[in-house]
XYZ file of C-alpha atoms in Angstrom:
113
model
C 0.054 -0.064 0.036
C 1.283 3.368 -0.860
C 2.149 5.811 1.922
C 0.661 9.385 2.152
C 4.157 10.807 1.614
C 4.426 9.081 -1.886
C 4.742 11.795 -4.640
C 2.015 12.221 -7.125
C 3.083 11.490 -10.768
C 3.378 14.326 -13.188
C 0.803 14.142 -16.066
C 2.376 14.482 -19.490
C 1.379 16.651 -22.363
C 0.104 15.063 -25.399
C 2.349 14.293 -28.418
C 3.066 17.036 -30.832
C 4.533 16.831 -34.487
C 7.795 18.558 -33.079
C 8.338 15.472 -30.910
C 9.150 13.459 -33.971
C 7.307 10.471 -35.566
C 3.821 9.745 -34.305
C 3.895 7.360 -31.347
C 2.875 3.710 -31.817
C -0.348 3.246 -29.936
C -1.868 0.015 -28.530
C -5.423 -0.543 -27.173
C -7.239 -3.264 -25.365
C -10.835 -4.328 -25.463
C -13.138 -2.276 -23.342
C -14.083 -5.298 -21.370
C -10.418 -6.387 -20.480
C -8.340 -3.253 -19.992
C -5.342 -3.136 -17.834
C -5.304 -0.616 -15.000
C -3.039 1.546 -12.902
C -3.212 2.825 -9.289
C -2.463 6.499 -9.618
C -1.621 8.711 -6.668
C -3.884 11.817 -6.884
C -4.873 14.329 -4.317
C -3.503 12.103 -1.416
C -5.108 8.941 -2.439
C -4.552 6.123 -4.756
C -7.119 6.034 -7.699
C -8.007 3.123 -9.783
C -7.415 4.188 -13.493
C -8.294 1.947 -16.386
C -5.837 2.198 -19.311
C -7.297 3.520 -22.536
C -4.083 3.232 -24.567
C -0.288 2.602 -24.360
C 1.875 5.047 -26.406
C 5.414 4.355 -27.348
C 7.133 7.557 -28.622
C 9.949 7.502 -31.153
C 12.614 8.069 -28.427
C 11.374 4.860 -26.725
C 9.505 6.541 -23.952
C 6.318 4.842 -22.811
C 3.115 6.693 -21.831
C -0.140 5.385 -20.554
C -3.537 7.162 -21.252
C -5.892 6.528 -18.467
C -9.457 7.351 -17.250
C -9.106 8.634 -13.830
C -11.318 10.269 -11.021
C -8.587 12.443 -9.595
C -10.712 13.903 -6.786
C -13.014 10.896 -5.870
C -16.102 12.818 -6.868
C -17.009 10.725 -9.954
C -15.791 13.348 -12.371
C -13.642 11.188 -14.545
C -11.162 12.588 -17.083
C -8.346 11.438 -19.254
C -4.685 11.886 -18.309
C -1.419 10.765 -19.870
C 1.425 9.494 -17.782
C 4.969 8.714 -18.548
C 5.949 5.223 -17.422
C 7.495 4.438 -15.010
C 7.499 7.189 -12.301
C 6.760 7.437 -8.650
C 2.969 7.455 -7.813
C 2.101 4.834 -10.555
C 1.847 1.147 -9.992
C 0.119 -1.714 -11.811
C -3.442 -2.406 -10.547
C -4.638 -4.910 -13.129
C -3.120 -6.820 -16.013
C -5.212 -7.538 -19.077
C -5.738 -11.154 -20.281
C -6.028 -9.831 -23.815
C -3.174 -8.906 -26.028
C -3.056 -5.358 -27.066
C -3.818 -4.367 -30.671
C -2.617 -1.442 -32.794
C -6.108 -0.990 -34.197
C -9.617 -1.323 -32.970
C -10.824 -5.028 -32.865
C -14.351 -4.607 -33.900
C -15.276 -8.231 -32.715
C -14.600 -7.187 -29.028
C -16.244 -3.793 -29.112
C -19.881 -4.823 -29.002
C -22.758 -3.761 -31.365
C -23.636 -0.101 -32.023
C -26.827 1.053 -30.266
C -30.026 0.708 -32.230
C -32.459 3.577 -32.707
C -35.745 3.144 -30.988
C -38.720 3.161 -33.387
C-alpha cells in the first residue's frame, strides 16, 4: 500500500509533431483493459488504461481514465511510465492491438422506433 508521503505522478502533455514521428499506440478491448493505481490528491485512484503509447525516443506513456478527486468526475490523463505514484493495478488477459478489434467492441446502439 502506498504511503501518504508518496509523490504524485506528473501528467504528461500530448504528443506534438515537433516530438518526431507519431507514437505507436496499442489499445485493449473495453471489457478487459489493464489498469494503474495513480496517486492523486492524497489517495490512490484506480485508473483503467485507454491506450499505451511508445514515442519515437522509446519513452512509454499510458493514457488512463481517472477520477482524480474521488467525486465521480472522470477525465483522461497521460502519464510517462515508470514514475513514482504509478503502479500496476490490473493486468489484461487480452493482447493489445494497434487498431480497434471490432469483434470485441460490441454492437452499435439501435435507434428506437
